[in-house]
Coordinates of C-alpha atoms in Angstrom, one line a residue:
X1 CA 18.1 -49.3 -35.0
X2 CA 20.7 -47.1 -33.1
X3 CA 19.7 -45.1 -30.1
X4 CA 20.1 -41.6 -30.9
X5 CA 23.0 -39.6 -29.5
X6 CA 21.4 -36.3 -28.4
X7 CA 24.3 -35.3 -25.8
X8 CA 25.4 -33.2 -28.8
X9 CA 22.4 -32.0 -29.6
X10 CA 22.3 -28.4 -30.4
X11 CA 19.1 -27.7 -28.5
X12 CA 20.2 -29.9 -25.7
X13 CA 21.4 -26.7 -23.4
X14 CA 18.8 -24.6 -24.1
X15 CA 16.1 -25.8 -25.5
X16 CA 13.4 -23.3 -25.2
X17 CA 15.2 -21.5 -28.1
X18 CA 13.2 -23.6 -30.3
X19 CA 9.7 -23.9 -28.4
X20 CA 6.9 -21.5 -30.2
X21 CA 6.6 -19.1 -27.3
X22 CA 10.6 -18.8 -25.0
X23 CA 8.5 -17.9 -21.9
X24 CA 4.7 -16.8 -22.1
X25 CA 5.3 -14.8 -19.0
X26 CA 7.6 -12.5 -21.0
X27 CA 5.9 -11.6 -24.4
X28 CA 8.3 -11.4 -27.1
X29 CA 7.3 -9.4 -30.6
X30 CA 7.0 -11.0 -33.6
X31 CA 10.2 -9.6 -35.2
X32 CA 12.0 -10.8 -32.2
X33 CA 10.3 -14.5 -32.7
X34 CA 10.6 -14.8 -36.1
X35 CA 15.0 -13.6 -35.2
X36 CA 14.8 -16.4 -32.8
X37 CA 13.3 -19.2 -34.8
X38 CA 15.6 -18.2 -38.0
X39 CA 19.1 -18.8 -35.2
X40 CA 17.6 -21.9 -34.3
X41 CA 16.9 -23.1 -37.7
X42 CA 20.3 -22.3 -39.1
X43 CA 21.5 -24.3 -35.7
X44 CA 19.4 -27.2 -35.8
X45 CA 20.1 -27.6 -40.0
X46 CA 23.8 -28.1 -38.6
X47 CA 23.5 -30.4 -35.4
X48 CA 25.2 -33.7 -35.0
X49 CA 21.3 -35.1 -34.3
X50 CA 19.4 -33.8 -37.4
X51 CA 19.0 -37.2 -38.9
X52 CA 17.5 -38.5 -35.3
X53 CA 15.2 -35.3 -34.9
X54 CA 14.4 -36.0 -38.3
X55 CA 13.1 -39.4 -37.7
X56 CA 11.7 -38.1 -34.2
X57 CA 9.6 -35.2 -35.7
X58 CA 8.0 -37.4 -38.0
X59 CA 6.6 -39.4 -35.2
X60 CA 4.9 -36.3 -33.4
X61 CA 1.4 -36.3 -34.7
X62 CA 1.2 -31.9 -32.9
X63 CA 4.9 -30.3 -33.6
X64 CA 4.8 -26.3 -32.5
X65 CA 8.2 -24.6 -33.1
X66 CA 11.2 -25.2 -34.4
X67 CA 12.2 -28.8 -34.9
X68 CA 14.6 -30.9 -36.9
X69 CA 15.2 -27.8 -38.7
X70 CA 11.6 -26.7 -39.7
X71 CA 9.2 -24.2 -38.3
X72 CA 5.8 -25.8 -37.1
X73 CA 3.4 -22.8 -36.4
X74 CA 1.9 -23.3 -33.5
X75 CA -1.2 -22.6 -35.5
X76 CA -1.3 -25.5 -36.9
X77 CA -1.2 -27.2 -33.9
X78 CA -4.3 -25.6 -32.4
X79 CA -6.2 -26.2 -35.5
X80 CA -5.2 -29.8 -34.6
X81 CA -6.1 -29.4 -31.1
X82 CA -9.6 -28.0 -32.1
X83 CA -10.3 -30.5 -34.8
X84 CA -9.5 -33.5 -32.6
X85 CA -11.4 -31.9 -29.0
X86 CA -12.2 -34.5 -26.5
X87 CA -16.3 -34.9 -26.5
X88 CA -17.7 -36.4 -23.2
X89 CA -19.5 -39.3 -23.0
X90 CA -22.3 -37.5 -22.1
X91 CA -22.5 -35.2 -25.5
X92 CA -21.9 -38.6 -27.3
X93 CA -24.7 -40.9 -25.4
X94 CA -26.8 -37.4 -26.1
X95 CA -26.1 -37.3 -29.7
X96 CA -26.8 -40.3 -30.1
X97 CA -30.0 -40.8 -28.4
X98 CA -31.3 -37.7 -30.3
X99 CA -30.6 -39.1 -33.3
X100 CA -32.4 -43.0 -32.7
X101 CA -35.1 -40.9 -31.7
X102 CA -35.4 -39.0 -34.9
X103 CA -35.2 -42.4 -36.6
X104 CA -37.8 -43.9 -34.2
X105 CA -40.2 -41.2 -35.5
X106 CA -39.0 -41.6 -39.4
X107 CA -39.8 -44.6 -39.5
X108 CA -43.3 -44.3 -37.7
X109 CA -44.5 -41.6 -40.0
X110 CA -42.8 -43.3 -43.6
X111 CA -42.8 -47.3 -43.7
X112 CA -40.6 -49.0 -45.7
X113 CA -42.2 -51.2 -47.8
X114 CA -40.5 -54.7 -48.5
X115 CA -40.7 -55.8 -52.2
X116 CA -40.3 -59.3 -51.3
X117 CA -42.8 -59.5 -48.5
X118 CA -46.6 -58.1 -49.1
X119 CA -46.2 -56.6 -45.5
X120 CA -45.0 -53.3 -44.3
X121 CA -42.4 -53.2 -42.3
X122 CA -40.9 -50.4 -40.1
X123 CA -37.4 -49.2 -40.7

C-alpha cells in the first residue's frame, strides 16, 4: 500500500477549519459553524488526499467534525464516549461480588434438584 501524500492536503495549513469546535475559548454560533463546516466540506470533497482521508476516517472508531468530506457531529461522538466509559476495577470487583452473593443466597433458599442423582444439590 502507498503512503499517503498529505503535503497537499487541503486541511494541512489550517486544520482547525474542520475540527467540531475552531477554538472553545471563542464560541462561535451555530450559523457561523454550520458556514464553516459547509467551506470545509466543499474543500475536502476536492483535495488531492480524499481517497487517503477516506481510507483514514474509516479507521477512526470516534470521528467529530468534518472529515474526508463528511460531517461527524460531535454528538455522536459523546454518545460513543458515554456508551464505552471507563469502569474502575473497583465498581467491577464490586459488581461482581454483589452479584455471587445474590447467587450464594439463591441457591441456599431454592435447591436445584438433580434428576439423575436422588440428592439435592446446591446451584
Amino acid at each position: 500500500m502507498n503512503t499517503p501524500n498529505w503535503t497537499r492536503a487541503h486541511c494541512r495549513n489550517n486544520p482547525q477549519q474542520w475540527d467540531h469546535e475552531l477554538d472553545p475559548r471563542q464560541p462561535e454560533s451555530t450559523a457561523q459553524r454550520h458556514t464553516r463546516y459547509k467551506k470545509s466540506i466543499e474543500l475536502c470533497r476536492t483535495c488531492p488526499a480524499l481517497t487517503a482521508c477516506r481510507q483514514l476516517a474509516a479507521q477512526i472508531s470516534t470521528p467529530a467534525g468534518v472529515l474526508a468530506g463528511k460531517l461527524y457531529p460531535a454528538s455522536e461522538r459523546r454518545l460513543f464516549e458515554a456508551s464505552h466509559a471507563r469502569v474502575s476495577h473497583e465498581d467491577v470487583e464490586s459488581a461482581f461480588n454483589q452479584l455471587m452473593s445474590s447467587l450464594r443466597s439463591q441457591s441456599r433458599r431454592h435447591p436445584v434438584v438433580d434428576r439423575h442423582s436422588p440428592r439435592i444439590h446446591s446451584a
